[in-house]
GROMACS .gro file of N, CA, C and O in nm:
model
  512
    1MET      N    1   5.739   8.947   4.448
    1MET     CA    2   5.869   8.992   4.494
    1MET      C    3   5.960   9.012   4.375
    1MET      O    4   5.950   8.941   4.277
    2THR      N    5   6.051   9.106   4.388
    2THR     CA    6   6.146   9.136   4.283
    2THR      C    7   6.281   9.077   4.320
    2THR      O    8   6.346   9.125   4.412
    3PRO      N    9   6.328   8.972   4.252
    3PRO     CA   10   6.452   8.910   4.293
    3PRO      C   11   6.576   8.977   4.236
    3PRO      O   12   6.576   9.029   4.126
    4THR      N   13   6.684   8.978   4.315
    4THR     CA   14   6.819   8.999   4.264
    4THR      C   15   6.887   8.868   4.298
    4THR      O   16   6.822   8.770   4.328
    5SER      N   17   7.018   8.865   4.297
    5SER     CA   18   7.085   8.739   4.324
    5SER      C   19   7.055   8.684   4.463
    5SER      O   20   7.055   8.564   4.484
    6HIS      N   21   7.025   8.770   4.560
    6HIS     CA   22   7.003   8.723   4.697
    6HIS      C   23   6.908   8.814   4.775
    6HIS      O   24   6.920   8.827   4.895
    7LEU      N   25   6.815   8.876   4.706
    7LEU     CA   26   6.724   8.968   4.773
    7LEU      C   27   6.585   8.960   4.710
    7LEU      O   28   6.571   8.948   4.589
    8ARG      N   29   6.485   8.966   4.798
    8ARG     CA   30   6.347   8.975   4.753
    8ARG      C   31   6.282   9.093   4.825
    8ARG      O   32   6.301   9.109   4.946
    9VAL      N   33   6.209   9.172   4.751
    9VAL     CA   34   6.142   9.289   4.808
    9VAL      C   35   5.999   9.291   4.755
    9VAL      O   36   5.976   9.269   4.637
   10ALA      N   37   5.905   9.315   4.843
   10ALA     CA   38   5.765   9.328   4.803
   10ALA      C   39   5.697   9.427   4.896
   10ALA      O   40   5.739   9.446   5.010
   11HIS      N   41   5.592   9.490   4.846
   11HIS     CA   42   5.516   9.579   4.933
   11HIS      C   43   5.368   9.548   4.918
   11HIS      O   44   5.324   9.496   4.816
   12ARG      N   45   5.297   9.577   5.026
   12ARG     CA   46   5.152   9.560   5.023
   12ARG      C   47   5.090   9.676   5.099
   12ARG      O   48   5.142   9.720   5.203
   13ALA      N   49   4.983   9.725   5.043
   13ALA     CA   50   4.909   9.833   5.106
   13ALA      C   51   4.828   9.776   5.222
   13ALA      O   52   4.773   9.666   5.212
   14CYS      N   53   4.824   9.850   5.329
   14CYS     CA   54   4.745   9.814   5.448
   14CYS      C   55   4.666   9.936   5.488
   14CYS      O   56   4.698  10.048   5.450
   15ARG      N   57   4.565   9.912   5.568
   15ARG     CA   58   4.492  10.026   5.622
   15ARG      C   59   4.589  10.105   5.711
   15ARG      O   60   4.643  10.052   5.807
   16GLY      N   61   4.614  10.227   5.672
   16GLY     CA   62   4.705  10.310   5.749
   16GLY      C   63   4.844  10.321   5.692
   16GLY      O   64   4.928  10.392   5.744
   17GLY      N   65   4.872  10.251   5.582
   17GLY     CA   66   5.005  10.264   5.524
   17GLY      C   67   5.046  10.147   5.437
   17GLY      O   68   4.963  10.084   5.372
   18THR      N   69   5.174  10.119   5.439
   18THR     CA   70   5.233  10.018   5.353
   18THR      C   71   5.334   9.936   5.432
   18THR      O   72   5.408   9.990   5.514
   19VAL      N   73   5.338   9.805   5.403
   19VAL     CA   74   5.442   9.718   5.458
   19VAL      C   75   5.536   9.683   5.343
   19VAL      O   76   5.493   9.631   5.240
   20LEU      N   77   5.663   9.713   5.360
   20LEU     CA   78   5.767   9.677   5.264
   20LEU      C   79   5.846   9.562   5.326
   20LEU      O   80   5.912   9.580   5.429
   21THR      N   81   5.835   9.445   5.265
   21THR     CA   82   5.904   9.327   5.316
   21THR      C   83   6.034   9.308   5.238
   21THR      O   84   6.032   9.305   5.115
   22ILE      N   85   6.142   9.295   5.313
   22ILE     CA   86   6.273   9.273   5.253
   22ILE      C   87   6.324   9.139   5.304
   22ILE      O   88   6.322   9.113   5.424
   23ALA      N   89   6.369   9.054   5.212
   23ALA     CA   90   6.422   8.922   5.249
   23ALA      C   91   6.553   8.899   5.177
   23ALA      O   92   6.564   8.924   5.057
   24GLY      N   93   6.651   8.854   5.251
   24GLY     CA   94   6.782   8.826   5.193
   24GLY      C   95   6.887   8.916   5.253
   24GLY      O   96   6.881   8.953   5.371
   25GLU      N   97   6.984   8.951   5.172
   25GLU     CA   98   7.096   9.034   5.216
   25GLU      C   99   7.074   9.178   5.174
   25GLU      O  100   7.057   9.207   5.056
   26LEU      N  101   7.077   9.267   5.270
   26LEU     CA  102   7.060   9.410   5.246
   26LEU      C  103   7.199   9.471   5.233
   26LEU      O  104   7.259   9.517   5.329
   27ASP      N  105   7.250   9.465   5.110
   27ASP     CA  106   7.387   9.509   5.085
   27ASP      C  107   7.394   9.593   4.957
   27ASP      O  108   7.291   9.631   4.902
   28TYR      N  109   7.514   9.618   4.909
   28TYR     CA  110   7.535   9.702   4.791
   28TYR      C  111   7.456   9.651   4.671
   28TYR      O  112   7.396   9.730   4.598
   29ASP      N  113   7.454   9.521   4.650
   29ASP     CA  114   7.381   9.464   4.536
   29ASP      C  115   7.231   9.486   4.546
   29ASP      O  116   7.160   9.484   4.446
   30ALA      N  117   7.182   9.506   4.666
   30ALA     CA  118   7.038   9.526   4.688
   30ALA      C  119   6.993   9.668   4.660
   30ALA      O  120   6.874   9.693   4.642
   31THR      N  121   7.085   9.761   4.657
   31THR     CA  122   7.053   9.903   4.646
   31THR      C  123   6.957   9.936   4.532
   31THR      O  124   6.855  10.001   4.556
   32PRO      N  125   6.982   9.893   4.408
   32PRO     CA  126   6.889   9.930   4.301
   32PRO      C  127   6.747   9.875   4.322
   32PRO      O  128   6.649   9.943   4.294
   33THR      N  129   6.736   9.755   4.371
   33THR     CA  130   6.605   9.692   4.393
   33THR      C  131   6.528   9.766   4.501
   33THR      O  132   6.409   9.796   4.484
   34VAL      N  133   6.593   9.794   4.613
   34VAL     CA  134   6.526   9.864   4.722
   34VAL      C  135   6.489  10.005   4.679
   34VAL      O  136   6.377  10.051   4.704
   35ARG      N  137   6.579  10.074   4.610
   35ARG     CA  138   6.552  10.210   4.564
   35ARG      C  139   6.430  10.212   4.471
   35ARG      O  140   6.341  10.296   4.485
   36LYS      N  141   6.425  10.118   4.378
   36LYS     CA  142   6.312  10.111   4.284
   36LYS      C  143   6.181  10.088   4.359
   36LYS      O  144   6.079  10.149   4.329
   37GLU      N  145   6.184   9.999   4.456
   37GLU     CA  146   6.062   9.968   4.533
   37GLU      C  147   6.018  10.091   4.614
   37GLU      O  148   5.899  10.121   4.621
   38LEU      N  149   6.114  10.161   4.675
   38LEU     CA  150   6.079  10.281   4.752
   38LEU      C  151   6.016  10.388   4.663
   38LEU      O  152   5.919  10.453   4.702
   39GLU      N  153   6.070  10.405   4.542
   39GLU     CA  154   6.017  10.505   4.451
   39GLU      C  155   5.874  10.472   4.408
   39GLU      O  156   5.796  10.562   4.377
   40SER      N  157   5.839  10.344   4.406
   40SER     CA  158   5.706  10.305   4.360
   40SER      C  159   5.600  10.308   4.470
   40SER      O  160   5.482  10.291   4.441
   41LEU      N  161   5.639  10.331   4.593
   41LEU     CA  162   5.543  10.330   4.703
   41LEU      C  163   5.446  10.446   4.696
   41LEU      O  164   5.484  10.559   4.665
   42HIS      N  165   5.323  10.418   4.729
   42HIS     CA  166   5.221  10.521   4.740
   42HIS      C  167   5.200  10.549   4.889
   42HIS      O  168   5.137  10.470   4.959
   43LEU      N  169   5.257  10.658   4.936
   43LEU     CA  170   5.241  10.699   5.076
   43LEU      C  171   5.179  10.836   5.079
   43LEU      O  172   5.219  10.925   5.003
   44GLU      N  173   5.083  10.852   5.168
   44GLU     CA  174   5.018  10.981   5.185
   44GLU      C  175   5.048  11.036   5.323
   44GLU      O  176   5.092  10.963   5.413
   45THR      N  177   5.019  11.163   5.341
   45THR     CA  178   5.036  11.226   5.472
   45THR      C  179   4.962  11.145   5.578
   45THR      O  180   4.847  11.108   5.559
   46GLY      N  181   5.033  11.113   5.684
   46GLY     CA  182   4.974  11.038   5.795
   46GLY      C  183   4.985  10.888   5.784
   46GLY      O  184   4.956  10.817   5.879
   47ASP      N  185   5.028  10.837   5.667
   47ASP     CA  186   5.049  10.692   5.652
   47ASP      C  187   5.170  10.647   5.733
   47ASP      O  188   5.251  10.729   5.777
   48LEU      N  189   5.182  10.518   5.748
   48LEU     CA  190   5.298  10.458   5.813
   48LEU      C  191   5.362  10.360   5.716
   48LEU      O  192   5.294  10.275   5.658
   49LEU      N  193   5.492  10.373   5.697
   49LEU     CA  194   5.570  10.277   5.620
   49LEU      C  195   5.636  10.183   5.720
   49LEU      O  196   5.713  10.227   5.806
   50VAL      N  197   5.603  10.055   5.710
   50VAL     CA  198   5.662   9.954   5.798
   50VAL      C  199   5.757   9.870   5.715
   50VAL      O  200   5.717   9.812   5.614
   51LEU      N  201   5.882   9.865   5.756
   51LEU     CA  202   5.981   9.780   5.690
   51LEU      C  203   5.989   9.649   5.767
   51LEU      O  204   6.033   9.647   5.883
   52ASP      N  205   5.946   9.541   5.704
   52ASP     CA  206   5.953   9.409   5.766
   52ASP      C  207   6.088   9.348   5.732
   52ASP      O  208   6.115   9.312   5.618
   53LEU      N  209   6.173   9.338   5.833
   53LEU     CA  210   6.309   9.288   5.815
   53LEU      C  211   6.328   9.148   5.873
   53LEU      O  212   6.440   9.104   5.895
   54SER      N  213   6.218   9.077   5.895
   54SER     CA  214   6.225   8.948   5.962
   54SER      C  215   6.302   8.841   5.883
   54SER      O  216   6.343   8.741   5.941
   55HIS      N  217   6.323   8.866   5.755
   55HIS     CA  218   6.397   8.769   5.674
   55HIS      C  219   6.526   8.827   5.617
   55HIS      O  220   6.577   8.778   5.516
   56VAL      N  221   6.577   8.933   5.680
   56VAL     CA  222   6.705   8.991   5.638
   56VAL      C  223   6.816   8.920   5.714
   56VAL      O  224   6.819   8.919   5.837
   57SER      N  225   6.907   8.859   5.639
   57SER     CA  226   7.014   8.781   5.699
   57SER      C  227   7.144   8.858   5.715
   57SER      O  228   7.234   8.816   5.788
   58PHE      N  229   7.156   8.974   5.648
   58PHE     CA  230   7.280   9.049   5.649
   58PHE      C  231   7.249   9.194   5.615
   58PHE      O  232   7.162   9.222   5.533
   59CYS      N  233   7.320   9.287   5.677
   59CYS     CA  234   7.303   9.429   5.648
   59CYS      C  235   7.439   9.497   5.661
   59CYS      O  236   7.501   9.494   5.768
   60ASP      N  237   7.486   9.556   5.550
   60ASP     CA  238   7.613   9.630   5.555
   60ASP      C  239   7.584   9.780   5.544
   60ASP      O  240   7.469   9.824   5.557
   61SER      N  241   7.688   9.859   5.520
   61SER     CA  242   7.671  10.004   5.516
   61SER      C  243   7.575  10.047   5.404
   61SER      O  244   7.502  10.145   5.420
   62SER      N  245   7.572   9.975   5.293
   62SER     CA  246   7.478  10.007   5.186
   62SER      C  247   7.335   9.979   5.231
   62SER      O  248   7.242  10.051   5.195
   63GLY      N  249   7.317   9.875   5.310
   63GLY     CA  250   7.186   9.844   5.366
   63GLY      C  251   7.141   9.953   5.461
   63GLY      O  252   7.023   9.993   5.460
   64ILE      N  253   7.232  10.002   5.542
   64ILE     CA  254   7.201  10.112   5.633
   64ILE      C  255   7.158  10.233   5.552
   64ILE      O  256   7.060  10.300   5.586
   65THR      N  257   7.229  10.259   5.443
   65THR     CA  258   7.194  10.371   5.356
   65THR      C  259   7.052  10.354   5.302
   65THR      O  260   6.975  10.451   5.294
   66GLN      N  261   7.014  10.232   5.269
   66GLN     CA  262   6.878  10.207   5.219
   66GLN      C  263   6.773  10.226   5.327
   66GLN      O  264   6.663  10.273   5.299
   67LEU      N  265   6.805  10.191   5.451
   67LEU     CA  266   6.711  10.215   5.561
   67LEU      C  267   6.692  10.366   5.583
   67LEU      O  268   6.580  10.412   5.606
   68ILE      N  269   6.800  10.440   5.573
   68ILE     CA  270   6.792  10.586   5.586
   68ILE      C  271   6.714  10.644   5.468
   68ILE      O  272   6.631  10.735   5.485
   69ALA      N  273   6.736  10.590   5.348
   69ALA     CA  274   6.661  10.635   5.230
   69ALA      C  275   6.512  10.609   5.248
   69ALA      O  276   6.427  10.692   5.211
   70ALA      N  277   6.478  10.495   5.306
   70ALA     CA  278   6.337  10.463   5.331
   70ALA      C  279   6.279  10.564   5.430
   70ALA      O  280   6.165  10.612   5.412
   71ARG      N  281   6.353  10.596   5.532
   71ARG     CA  282   6.307  10.696   5.630
   71ARG      C  283   6.287  10.830   5.562
   71ARG      O  284   6.185  10.896   5.581
   72ASN      N  285   6.384  10.870   5.479
   72ASN     CA  286   6.373  10.997   5.409
   72ASN      C  287   6.254  10.999   5.313
   72ASN      O  288   6.185  11.101   5.300
   73THR      N  289   6.230  10.888   5.247
   73THR     CA  290   6.114  10.877   5.158
   73THR      C  291   5.985  10.897   5.236
   73THR      O  292   5.898  10.975   5.197
   74ALA      N  293   5.973  10.826   5.347
   74ALA     CA  294   5.852  10.838   5.429
   74ALA      C  295   5.834  10.980   5.481
   74ALA      O  296   5.727  11.039   5.466
   75LEU      N  297   5.936  11.035   5.539
   75LEU     CA  298   5.925  11.169   5.597
   75LEU      C  299   5.901  11.273   5.490
   75LEU      O  300   5.829  11.371   5.512
   76GLY      N  301   5.961  11.254   5.372
   76GLY     CA  302   5.939  11.347   5.261
   76GLY      C  303   5.794  11.349   5.215
   76GLY      O  304   5.748  11.447   5.157
   77ARG      N  305   5.725  11.241   5.240
   77ARG     CA  306   5.583  11.232   5.202
   77ARG      C  307   5.492  11.254   5.323
   77ARG      O  308   5.374  11.222   5.319
   78ARG      N  309   5.550  11.304   5.431
   78ARG     CA  310   5.479  11.332   5.556
   78ARG      C  311   5.416  11.206   5.615
   78ARG      O  312   5.310  11.208   5.676
   79ALA      N  313   5.486  11.095   5.597
   79ALA     CA  314   5.444  10.967   5.654
   79ALA      C  315   5.543  10.929   5.762
   79ALA      O  316   5.652  10.985   5.772
   80GLY      N  317   5.505  10.833   5.844
   80GLY     CA  318   5.594  10.782   5.948
   80GLY      C  319   5.663  10.657   5.899
   80GLY      O  320   5.635  10.605   5.790
   81ILE      N  321   5.754  10.607   5.980
   81ILE     CA  322   5.826  10.485   5.947
   81ILE      C  323   5.851  10.405   6.074
   81ILE      O  324   5.870  10.462   6.182
   82ALA      N  325   5.849  10.275   6.060
   82ALA     CA  326   5.881  10.185   6.170
   82ALA      C  327   5.937  10.056   6.110
   82ALA      O  328   5.913  10.025   5.993
   83LEU      N  329   6.012   9.986   6.190
   83LEU     CA  330   6.065   9.855   6.151
   83LEU      C  331   5.988   9.748   6.226
   83LEU      O  332   5.933   9.772   6.332
   84CYS      N  333   5.991   9.627   6.172
   84CYS     CA  334   5.939   9.513   6.247
   84CYS      C  335   6.020   9.390   6.212
   84CYS      O  336   6.087   9.383   6.108
   85GLY      N  337   6.017   9.294   6.303
   85GLY     CA  338   6.085   9.168   6.280
   85GLY      C  339   6.235   9.180   6.266
   85GLY      O  340   6.297   9.103   6.193
   86VAL      N  341   6.295   9.275   6.335
   86VAL     CA  342   6.439   9.297   6.322
   86VAL      C  343   6.514   9.177   6.380
   86VAL      O  344   6.496   9.141   6.496
   87THR      N  345   6.596   9.116   6.297
   87THR     CA  346   6.675   9.000   6.339
   87THR      C  347   6.790   9.046   6.428
   87THR      O  348   6.830   9.163   6.424
   88PRO      N  349   6.846   8.957   6.509
   88PRO     CA  350   6.959   8.995   6.594
   88PRO      C  351   7.077   9.053   6.516
   88PRO      O  352   7.141   9.148   6.561
   89THR      N  353   7.102   9.000   6.397
   89THR     CA  354   7.212   9.051   6.314
   89THR      C  355   7.188   9.196   6.277
   89THR      O  356   7.278   9.280   6.288
   90VAL      N  357   7.068   9.227   6.233
   90VAL     CA  358   7.036   9.364   6.192
   90VAL      C  359   7.024   9.453   6.316
   90VAL      O  360   7.068   9.569   6.312
   91ALA      N  361   6.970   9.403   6.424
   91ALA     CA  362   6.958   9.481   6.548
   91ALA      C  363   7.095   9.530   6.594
   91ALA      O  364   7.109   9.644   6.638
   92ARG      N  365   7.194   9.445   6.581
   92ARG     CA  366   7.330   9.484   6.622
   92ARG      C  367   7.379   9.601   6.539
   92ARG      O  368   7.434   9.698   6.591
   93VAL      N  369   7.357   9.596   6.408
   93VAL     CA  370   7.399   9.705   6.319
   93VAL      C  371   7.323   9.834   6.354
   93VAL      O  372   7.383   9.941   6.360
   94LEU      N  373   7.193   9.822   6.378
   94LEU     CA  374   7.113   9.940   6.413
   94LEU      C  375   7.159  10.002   6.545
   94LEU      O  376   7.165  10.125   6.558
   95ASN      N  377   7.194   9.918   6.642
   95ASN     CA  378   7.244   9.968   6.769
   95ASN      C  379   7.378  10.039   6.753
   95ASN      O  380   7.398  10.147   6.809
   96ILE      N  381   7.468   9.978   6.679
   96ILE     CA  382   7.602  10.036   6.659
   96ILE      C  383   7.593  10.171   6.590
   96ILE      O  384   7.665  10.265   6.624
   97THR      N  385   7.504  10.183   6.492
   97THR     CA  386   7.493  10.306   6.413
   97THR      C  387   7.404  10.411   6.479
   97THR      O  388   7.399  10.525   6.433
   98GLY      N  389   7.331  10.374   6.582
   98GLY     CA  390   7.242  10.468   6.649
   98GLY      C  391   7.108  10.487   6.579
   98GLY      O  392   7.030  10.573   6.616
   99LEU      N  393   7.079  10.404   6.479
   99LEU     CA  394   6.954  10.418   6.406
   99LEU      C  395   6.831  10.377   6.487
   99LEU      O  396   6.719  10.412   6.450
  100THR      N  397   6.852  10.309   6.598
  100THR     CA  398   6.738  10.273   6.683
  100THR      C  399   6.667  10.397   6.736
  100THR      O  400   6.549  10.392   6.767
  101ALA      N  401   6.738  10.510   6.740
  101ALA     CA  402   6.678  10.634   6.789
  101ALA      C  403   6.579  10.694   6.690
  101ALA      O  404   6.488  10.768   6.730
  102VAL      N  405   6.593  10.663   6.561
  102VAL     CA  406   6.506  10.724   6.460
  102VAL      C  407   6.423  10.623   6.382
  102VAL      O  408   6.341  10.661   6.298
  103LEU      N  409   6.445  10.495   6.408
  103LEU     CA  410   6.369  10.390   6.342
  103LEU      C  411   6.308  10.300   6.450
  103LEU      O  412   6.369  10.202   6.492
  104PRO      N  413   6.187  10.334   6.496
  104PRO     CA  414   6.124  10.253   6.600
  104PRO      C  415   6.102  10.111   6.550
  104PRO      O  416   6.075  10.088   6.432
  105SER      N  417   6.114  10.016   6.641
  105SER     CA  418   6.104   9.875   6.604
  105SER      C  419   5.993   9.806   6.681
  105SER      O  420   5.971   9.833   6.799
  106HIS      N  421   5.924   9.715   6.612
  106HIS     CA  422   5.814   9.639   6.669
  106HIS      C  423   5.828   9.493   6.628
  106HIS      O  424   5.905   9.461   6.537
  107ASP      N  425   5.752   9.408   6.692
  107ASP     CA  426   5.759   9.265   6.659
  107ASP      C  427   5.692   9.230   6.528
  107ASP      O  428   5.732   9.137   6.460
  108SER      N  429   5.587   9.304   6.492
  108SER     CA  430   5.509   9.270   6.372
  108SER      C  431   5.454   9.398   6.309
  108SER      O  432   5.446   9.502   6.375
  109PRO      N  433   5.410   9.389   6.182
  109PRO     CA  434   5.345   9.505   6.121
  109PRO      C  435   5.222   9.549   6.199
  109PRO      O  436   5.201   9.669   6.220
  110ASP      N  437   5.142   9.454   6.244
  110ASP     CA  438   5.022   9.489   6.321
  110ASP      C  439   5.058   9.570   6.445
  110ASP      O  440   4.990   9.668   6.478
  111GLU      N  441   5.163   9.529   6.514
  111GLU     CA  442   5.206   9.601   6.634
  111GLU      C  443   5.252   9.743   6.599
  111GLU      O  444   5.223   9.838   6.671
  112ALA      N  445   5.321   9.758   6.487
  112ALA     CA  446   5.367   9.891   6.444
  112ALA      C  447   5.248   9.982   6.414
  112ALA      O  448   5.245  10.098   6.457
  113PHE      N  449   5.149   9.930   6.341
  113PHE     CA  450   5.030  10.010   6.309
  113PHE      C  451   4.950  10.043   6.435
  113PHE      O  452   4.900  10.154   6.450
  114THR      N  453   4.940   9.947   6.528
  114THR     CA  454   4.868   9.970   6.653
  114THR      C  455   4.938  10.079   6.735
  114THR      O  456   4.872  10.167   6.791
  115ALA      N  457   5.071  10.073   6.742
  115ALA     CA  458   5.146  10.173   6.818
  115ALA      C  459   5.129  10.312   6.757
  115ALA      O  460   5.112  10.410   6.829
  116ALA      N  461   5.132  10.321   6.624
  116ALA     CA  462   5.115  10.450   6.558
  116ALA      C  463   4.974  10.504   6.584
  116ALA      O  464   4.956  10.623   6.610
  117LYS      N  465   4.876  10.417   6.576
  117LYS     CA  466   4.737  10.458   6.600
  117LYS      C  467   4.719  10.505   6.745
  117LYS      O  468   4.651  10.604   6.771
  118ALA      N  469   4.782  10.435   6.838
  118ALA     CA  470   4.771  10.472   6.980
  118ALA      C  471   4.831  10.610   7.006
  118ALA      O  472   4.782  10.684   7.091
  119ARG      N  473   4.935  10.643   6.932
  119ARG     CA  474   4.996  10.776   6.946
  119ARG      C  475   4.913  10.882   6.873
  119ARG      O  476   4.938  11.000   6.890
  120GLY      N  477   4.822  10.834   6.786
  120GLY     CA  478   4.742  10.929   6.708
  120GLY      C  479   4.820  10.994   6.598
  120GLY      O  480   4.785  11.099   6.548
  121THR      N  481   4.930  10.930   6.562
  121THR     CA  482   5.017  10.985   6.458
  121THR      C  483   5.088  10.872   6.389
  121THR      O  484   5.098  10.763   6.442
  122SER      N  485   5.142  10.900   6.274
  122SER     CA  486   5.221  10.801   6.201
  122SER      C  487   5.368  10.804   6.240
  122SER      O  488   5.449  10.740   6.179
  123SER      N  489   5.402  10.881   6.339
  123SER     CA  490   5.539  10.901   6.387
  123SER      C  491   5.610  11.014   6.318
  123SER      O  492   5.726  11.040   6.344
  124VAL      N  493   5.542  11.086   6.228
  124VAL     CA  494   5.608  11.197   6.160
  124VAL      C  495   5.659  11.299   6.260
  124VAL      O  496   5.772  11.339   6.256
  125THR      N  497   5.576  11.338   6.353
  125THR     CA  498   5.618  11.441   6.449
  125THR      C  499   5.718  11.387   6.549
  125THR      O  500   5.796  11.462   6.604
  126ASP      N  501   5.720  11.255   6.568
  126ASP     CA  502   5.815  11.198   6.663
  126ASP      C  503   5.958  11.202   6.612
  126ASP      O  504   6.053  11.196   6.689
  127HIS      N  505   5.975  11.207   6.480
  127HIS     CA  506   6.111  11.191   6.425
  127HIS      C  507   6.147  11.298   6.324
  127HIS      O  508   6.233  11.278   6.242
  128ASP      N  509   6.081  11.413   6.325
  128ASP     CA  510   6.117  11.522   6.232
  128ASP      C  511   6.248  11.583   6.273
  128ASP      O  512   6.285  11.588   6.385
   0.00000   0.00000   0.00000
């Protein structure tokens, strides 16, 4: 994980895509760390990027911007995106901003990959 004062970010390749785990506060100070991690991801057409937010304690407008950047990164590489482990605090922000319409949420990375596989797509066509 790459630490800042209050954020840890790590990614791991999985069959079918990548899980990006974010822990801590998703705020302005987190922006450079998240951006760097997104740029380093290896995503191919048809992959799924799963953002594991189960350890995110806070999300402000800069955090929302990073979630949108993650979506744009995935879609730009013809990959899908999904969230998992969304905490009540982050869920409230996603509901208020309307991001639940473009960032599907699941309980776990496995559930996100299973749902994408069941659709026969990485969600690219669902959210273009």
